[in-house]
Coordinates of C-alpha atoms and ligand atoms in Angstrom, one line a residue:
M18 CA 0.0 0.3 -0.1
S19 CA 1.3 3.5 -0.8
F20 CA 0.7 6.4 1.3
A21 CA 2.2 8.8 -1.3
G22 CA 0.6 12.1 -1.4
S23 CA -0.3 15.1 0.6
M24 CA -2.2 16.0 3.5
I25 CA -4.9 18.6 3.5
D26 CA -6.6 20.1 6.1
P27 CA -10.2 21.4 6.4
F28 CA -9.1 24.8 5.6
G29 CA -7.0 23.9 2.5
R30 CA -3.6 24.0 4.1
S31 CA -1.2 21.7 3.1
I32 CA 0.7 20.0 5.9
S33 CA 4.4 19.6 5.0
Y34 CA 6.2 20.3 8.0
L35 CA 6.6 17.9 11.2
R36 CA 8.0 18.9 14.3
V37 CA 8.9 15.9 16.7
S38 CA 9.5 16.6 20.4
V39 CA 12.0 13.7 20.9
T40 CA 12.0 14.0 24.8
D41 CA 10.3 16.3 27.4
R42 CA 13.3 16.3 29.4
C43 CA 15.9 19.0 29.3
D44 CA 19.3 20.0 31.0
F45 CA 17.8 23.7 31.5
R46 CA 14.9 25.2 33.1
C47 CA 14.4 28.3 31.4
T48 CA 12.0 30.4 33.6
Y49 CA 9.5 31.0 30.9
C50 CA 9.4 27.4 29.7
M51 CA 9.5 25.2 32.8
A52 CA 9.1 25.5 36.5
E53 CA 12.2 24.6 38.3
D54 CA 10.6 21.4 39.7
M55 CA 9.2 19.6 36.7
K56 CA 7.7 16.4 36.8
F57 CA 8.8 14.5 33.6
L58 CA 7.1 11.5 31.9
P59 CA 8.4 8.0 33.1
K60 CA 10.8 6.6 30.5
K61 CA 8.5 3.7 29.8
D62 CA 5.9 6.0 28.2
L63 CA 8.3 7.2 25.4
L64 CA 8.3 5.9 21.9
S65 CA 11.6 4.2 21.0
L66 CA 13.7 5.5 18.6
E67 CA 12.8 3.0 16.1
E68 CA 9.0 3.8 16.7
L69 CA 9.8 7.5 16.4
D70 CA 11.4 6.5 12.9
R71 CA 8.6 4.8 11.7
L72 CA 6.1 7.3 12.4
C73 CA 8.3 10.0 10.9
T74 CA 8.6 7.8 7.8
V75 CA 5.0 7.3 7.5
F76 CA 4.4 11.2 7.8
I77 CA 7.3 11.5 5.1
E78 CA 5.5 9.1 2.8
K79 CA 2.2 11.3 3.4
G80 CA 3.8 14.4 2.3
V81 CA 6.2 15.8 4.9
R82 CA 9.0 17.6 3.5
K83 CA 10.5 19.2 6.4
L84 CA 11.2 17.7 9.7
R85 CA 12.6 19.4 12.9
L86 CA 13.6 17.4 16.0
T87 CA 13.0 19.4 19.1
G88 CA 12.0 18.9 22.9
G89 CA 12.8 19.3 25.7
E90 CA 16.2 19.4 24.7
P91 CA 16.7 17.0 21.7
L92 CA 20.4 16.3 22.1
V93 CA 19.8 14.9 25.7
R94 CA 17.7 12.1 24.6
K95 CA 19.9 9.0 24.7
N96 CA 21.3 7.7 21.4
I97 CA 19.5 10.7 19.7
M98 CA 22.3 10.4 16.9
H99 CA 21.0 7.2 15.8
L100 CA 17.7 8.4 15.0
V101 CA 19.1 11.4 13.1
H102 CA 21.5 8.8 11.1
E103 CA 18.3 6.6 10.2
L104 CA 16.2 9.8 9.1
S105 CA 18.7 11.0 6.9
R106 CA 18.1 8.1 4.4
H107 CA 15.1 10.1 3.5
L108 CA 17.4 13.1 2.8
E109 CA 19.4 10.9 0.6
S110 CA 16.3 9.6 -1.3
G111 CA 14.9 13.0 -1.9
A112 CA 11.7 12.3 0.0
L113 CA 12.8 14.8 2.7
E114 CA 14.1 18.3 1.9
E115 CA 15.2 19.3 5.2
L116 CA 16.0 17.5 8.4
T117 CA 16.9 20.2 11.3
L118 CA 16.8 20.7 15.0
T119 CA 16.1 23.2 17.7
T120 CA 18.7 23.1 20.4
N121 CA 19.6 25.0 23.5
G122 CA 23.1 24.2 22.5
S123 CA 24.5 22.5 25.5
Q124 CA 25.3 19.6 23.7
L125 CA 26.2 20.9 20.2
Y126 CA 29.8 20.9 20.9
R127 CA 29.6 17.0 20.9
F128 CA 27.3 16.4 18.1
A129 CA 27.7 19.4 15.5
A130 CA 30.1 17.5 13.3
E131 CA 27.9 14.4 13.2
L132 CA 24.8 16.2 12.4
A133 CA 26.4 17.9 9.4
A134 CA 27.8 14.6 8.2
C135 CA 24.1 13.2 8.3
G136 CA 22.9 16.0 6.0
V137 CA 21.7 18.6 8.6
K138 CA 22.5 22.0 6.9
R139 CA 20.7 24.5 9.4
I140 CA 19.8 24.3 13.1
N141 CA 18.2 26.7 15.6
V142 CA 19.9 27.3 18.7
S143 CA 17.9 29.2 21.4
L144 CA 19.8 32.0 23.1
D145 CA 18.1 34.9 25.1
T146 CA 21.3 36.9 26.2
L147 CA 25.1 37.2 25.7
D148 CA 25.6 37.8 29.3
A149 CA 26.9 34.9 31.0
D150 CA 25.4 35.8 34.5
K151 CA 21.8 36.8 33.0
F152 CA 22.0 33.2 31.0
R153 CA 22.5 31.4 34.2
T154 CA 19.6 33.4 35.8
I155 CA 17.1 32.9 32.6
T156 CA 17.9 29.1 32.1
R157 CA 18.4 28.5 35.7
W158 CA 21.0 25.7 35.2
G159 CA 22.7 26.5 31.5
D160 CA 26.6 26.9 31.4
F161 CA 27.0 30.0 28.9
S162 CA 30.4 28.9 27.9
R163 CA 29.4 25.5 26.6
V164 CA 26.5 27.0 24.4
M165 CA 29.2 29.3 22.8
A166 CA 31.6 26.5 22.3
G167 CA 28.7 24.6 20.7
I168 CA 27.9 27.6 18.4
D169 CA 31.7 27.7 17.4
A170 CA 31.5 23.8 16.6
A171 CA 28.3 24.2 14.6
Q172 CA 29.6 26.8 12.6
E173 CA 33.2 25.1 12.1
A174 CA 31.1 22.0 10.8
G175 CA 29.4 24.1 8.3
L176 CA 25.9 24.3 9.9
K177 CA 24.0 27.4 9.2
V178 CA 23.0 28.8 12.6
K179 CA 19.9 30.8 13.5
L180 CA 19.6 32.1 17.0
N181 CA 15.9 32.3 18.8
A182 CA 15.5 34.5 21.7
V183 CA 12.4 34.9 23.6
A184 CA 11.7 38.6 24.2
L185 CA 11.3 39.4 27.9
K186 CA 10.4 42.6 29.1
G187 CA 12.9 44.3 31.5
F188 CA 15.3 41.2 30.8
N189 CA 16.8 41.1 27.4
D190 CA 14.8 44.1 25.4
A191 CA 17.8 46.5 26.0
E192 CA 20.3 43.8 24.9
I193 CA 18.5 42.9 21.6
P194 CA 20.6 45.5 19.5
D195 CA 23.9 43.9 20.7
M196 CA 22.7 40.5 20.0
L197 CA 21.6 41.6 16.6
R198 CA 25.0 43.0 15.9
W199 CA 26.8 40.1 17.4
A200 CA 24.9 37.4 15.6
H201 CA 24.8 39.2 12.2
G202 CA 28.6 39.8 12.5
R203 CA 28.8 36.0 12.7
G204 CA 26.8 35.2 9.9
M205 CA 23.8 34.4 11.7
D206 CA 20.3 35.3 11.5
L207 CA 18.3 36.2 14.8
T208 CA 14.5 35.4 15.5
V209 CA 12.8 37.1 18.3
I210 CA 9.6 35.3 19.8
E211 CA 6.9 36.6 21.9
T212 CA 6.4 34.7 25.2
M213 CA 3.2 32.4 24.8
P214 CA 1.0 31.3 27.6
M215 CA 1.9 27.5 27.6
G216 CA 2.0 25.6 30.9
E217 CA 2.5 26.8 34.8
I218 CA 5.9 28.2 35.3
D219 CA 6.8 29.9 38.6
A220 CA 6.6 33.4 37.3
D221 CA 3.8 35.8 36.2
R222 CA 3.9 36.0 32.4
T223 CA 2.3 39.4 32.4
D224 CA 5.6 40.8 33.9
Q225 CA 7.6 39.0 30.9
Y226 CA 5.3 39.8 28.1
L227 CA 6.7 42.2 25.3
P228 CA 4.9 42.8 22.3
L229 CA 7.2 42.7 19.3
S230 CA 5.4 45.7 17.8
K231 CA 7.2 47.5 20.6
L232 CA 10.5 46.0 20.4
R233 CA 10.4 46.7 16.8
A234 CA 9.6 50.5 17.2
D235 CA 12.6 50.6 19.5
L236 CA 14.8 49.0 17.1
E237 CA 13.8 51.2 14.3
R238 CA 15.5 54.1 16.3
Q239 CA 18.6 52.6 15.7
F240 CA 18.3 50.5 12.7
T241 CA 16.7 50.7 9.4
L242 CA 14.6 47.7 8.9
A243 CA 13.1 46.6 5.7
D244 CA 10.6 44.1 5.2
I245 CA 11.6 41.3 2.9
P246 CA 9.5 38.2 1.9
Y247 CA 12.4 35.8 3.1
K248 CA 10.7 32.6 4.4
T249 CA 12.1 29.5 6.1
G250 CA 8.9 27.4 6.3
G251 CA 8.4 28.7 9.9
P252 CA 6.0 31.5 11.2
A253 CA 8.9 34.2 11.4
R254 CA 8.5 37.5 9.3
Y255 CA 11.7 38.8 8.4
V256 CA 13.2 42.3 7.7
E257 CA 16.7 43.0 6.7
V258 CA 18.7 45.0 8.8
E259 CA 20.5 47.8 6.5
E260 CA 23.4 48.8 9.1
T261 CA 24.3 45.1 9.7
G262 CA 23.3 43.4 6.4
G263 CA 21.8 40.4 8.4
R264 CA 18.2 39.3 8.7
L265 CA 15.9 39.5 11.9
G266 CA 12.8 37.4 12.2
F267 CA 9.9 38.1 14.3
I268 CA 7.5 35.4 15.5
T269 CA 4.4 37.0 16.8
P270 CA 1.8 34.7 18.1
M271 CA 0.4 37.1 20.3
T272 CA 0.3 40.5 18.2
H273 CA -0.2 38.9 14.7
N274 CA -1.9 35.8 14.3
F275 CA 0.0 33.6 11.4
C276 CA -2.2 30.5 11.5
E277 CA -3.8 31.2 8.0
S278 CA -0.6 29.9 6.6
C279 CA 0.1 27.1 9.0
N280 CA 1.6 23.9 7.5
R281 CA 2.8 21.9 10.5
V282 CA 1.8 19.6 13.1
R283 CA 3.6 18.3 16.2
L284 CA 4.2 15.1 17.5
T285 CA 5.2 14.3 21.2
C286 CA 7.7 11.8 22.3
T287 CA 4.7 9.6 23.6
G288 CA 3.2 9.5 20.1
T289 CA 0.3 12.2 20.6
L290 CA 0.0 14.4 17.7
Y291 CA -1.0 18.2 18.4
M292 CA -2.5 19.8 15.5
C293 CA -2.1 23.3 16.7
L294 CA 0.6 24.6 19.2
G295 CA -2.2 26.7 20.8
Q296 CA -4.9 24.2 21.1
E297 CA -5.6 21.2 23.1
D298 CA -6.9 19.2 20.1
A299 CA -4.7 16.0 19.8
A300 CA -4.7 12.5 18.5
D301 CA -3.2 9.4 19.9
L302 CA -0.9 7.8 17.2
R303 CA 0.9 5.4 19.5
A304 CA -1.9 3.1 19.9
P305 CA -2.4 2.6 16.0
L306 CA 1.4 2.6 15.7
R307 CA 1.5 -0.6 18.0
A308 CA -1.7 -2.1 17.1
S309 CA -0.2 -3.7 14.0
E310 CA 3.1 -4.3 12.1
G311 CA 1.7 -2.6 8.9
N312 CA 1.1 1.1 8.7
E313 CA -2.5 1.4 7.7
L314 CA -4.2 2.2 10.9
L315 CA -1.4 4.6 11.6
S316 CA -1.9 6.4 8.3
S317 CA -5.9 6.4 8.8
A318 CA -5.3 7.9 12.2
I319 CA -3.2 10.6 10.9
D320 CA -5.6 11.4 8.1
E321 CA -8.6 11.8 10.7
A322 CA -6.1 13.8 12.8
I323 CA -5.4 16.3 9.9
G324 CA -9.1 16.4 9.1
R325 CA -9.8 18.3 12.4
K326 CA -6.7 20.5 12.5
P327 CA -8.0 23.7 14.2
K328 CA -8.2 26.9 12.2
G329 CA -6.0 28.7 14.7
H330 CA -4.8 29.5 18.2
D331 CA -6.3 32.2 20.6
F332 CA -3.6 32.9 22.9
V333 CA -4.1 36.2 25.4
I334 CA -1.7 37.4 27.9
D335 CA -3.5 39.9 30.5
R336 CA -4.0 40.4 34.1
R337 CA -7.5 38.7 34.1
T338 CA -6.4 35.5 32.3
R339 CA -4.2 34.1 34.8
R340 CA -4.3 30.7 33.8
P341 CA -2.1 29.5 30.5
A342 CA -4.1 29.1 27.3
V343 CA -2.9 25.5 27.0
S344 CA -1.9 23.5 30.1
R345 CA 0.9 21.7 28.5
H346 CA 4.4 23.2 28.5
M347 CA 6.2 24.3 25.2
S348 CA 8.6 21.4 26.2
V349 CA 6.3 18.8 25.5
T350 CA 5.4 19.9 21.8
G351 CA 8.7 21.6 21.3
G352 CA 7.6 25.2 20.2
Ligands
SAM274 N1 15.3 22.9 24.3 C1 15.4 23.5 22.7 C2 15.4 24.8 22.8 O1 15.4 25.5 24.0 O2 15.9 25.2 21.7 C3 14.1 23.1 22.0 C4 12.7 23.3 22.7 S1 12.2 24.7 23.2 C5 10.8 24.5 24.0 C6 11.9 25.6 22.0 C7 11.8 27.0 21.7 O3 10.6 27.2 22.4 C8 12.9 27.7 22.4 O4 13.3 28.8 21.4 C9 12.3 28.4 23.5 O5 13.0 29.5 24.0 C10 10.9 28.5 23.2 N2 9.9 28.7 24.2 C11 9.8 27.8 25.2 N3 8.7 28.2 26.0 C12 8.4 29.3 25.3 C13 7.1 30.2 25.8 N4 6.3 29.9 26.8 N5 6.8 31.1 24.8 C14 7.4 31.3 23.8 N6 8.7 30.7 23.5 C15 9.0 29.8 24.3
SF4_275 FE1 14.8 23.5 28.1 FE2 14.2 24.5 25.5 FE3 12.6 24.8 27.5 FE4 14.7 26.1 27.9 S1 13.3 26.7 26.2 S2 13.9 24.8 29.3 S3 16.2 24.7 26.9 S4 12.9 23.0 26.3

């Protein structure tokens, strides 16, 4: 049986991008992402790497062209490079256009060369500050110098690195111009992200939330920003910064809803498929995966899930809405 084709949702959007959270665990505890005392899934609930490979392969056969590994921290999953090696066969065959990952950079110094050897061309590294002390504060457990060594290793291995920074009021807003100059000076794009109300954390999100429209207005006092049509398959809208010659992306789930062009779905490490980052709608793919050796049941479960992909999210952050819009943390679906 062949599953070749494309997955089209009820709003006519073609689903070609799968993000896979390979673990919910992480070696950092970023304050906007996790509580310090997080409860993680028991290891027995996780899909094996072979099961993840099988699931990804069915999605690729059904039209996924771009696959991103994320987490938690994808590079802390045991033997993760085994999965990367396995998936790279789809790059070689041409079925997959891009295999990439989003990482906090802590383990990159170990894996950068191997990732490049597997055909990974670009990676996203999350970095919210260039100040080692502030880095420790925001990540709680992170080591700045290791992330810097990871970025060096990635660039030496020929990987294209894009930095992602969550814009946090009073924390890194004043630092974004320096981060921009630093990133562009090293040939890296920078994308800033609005903080999203996902999962209970120890802090109050209204204190952290910074609308990017405000950040952009502030940046425009120092830089000339020109809107450009550049796209990477994700939701960022890009500008070119005349003074540095580099690109700056804005991911604005709060101030500008980008759902109309959404092409992606998200798979968790237990085989739950989330059709929208900002909604609770989900489908269990673990049961059909394990129910038979063939992929027919799995393929129908995927079709059924895509058939009820929601139109969009409705995130709000204000003083009255105290509870997160979705109860799961970003580390479950990987952002
Ligand atoms: N651990 C990896 C990392 O940090 O890059 C991958 C997973 S992390 C959940 C993916 C991205 O989501 C990171 O760039 C992180 O900054 C972002 N993120 C986490 N929680 C967020 C939130 N509540 N709002 C906006 N972005 C968030
Ligand atoms: Fe870990 Fe990434 Fe969440 Fe930070 S943002 S706690 S690095 S999963």
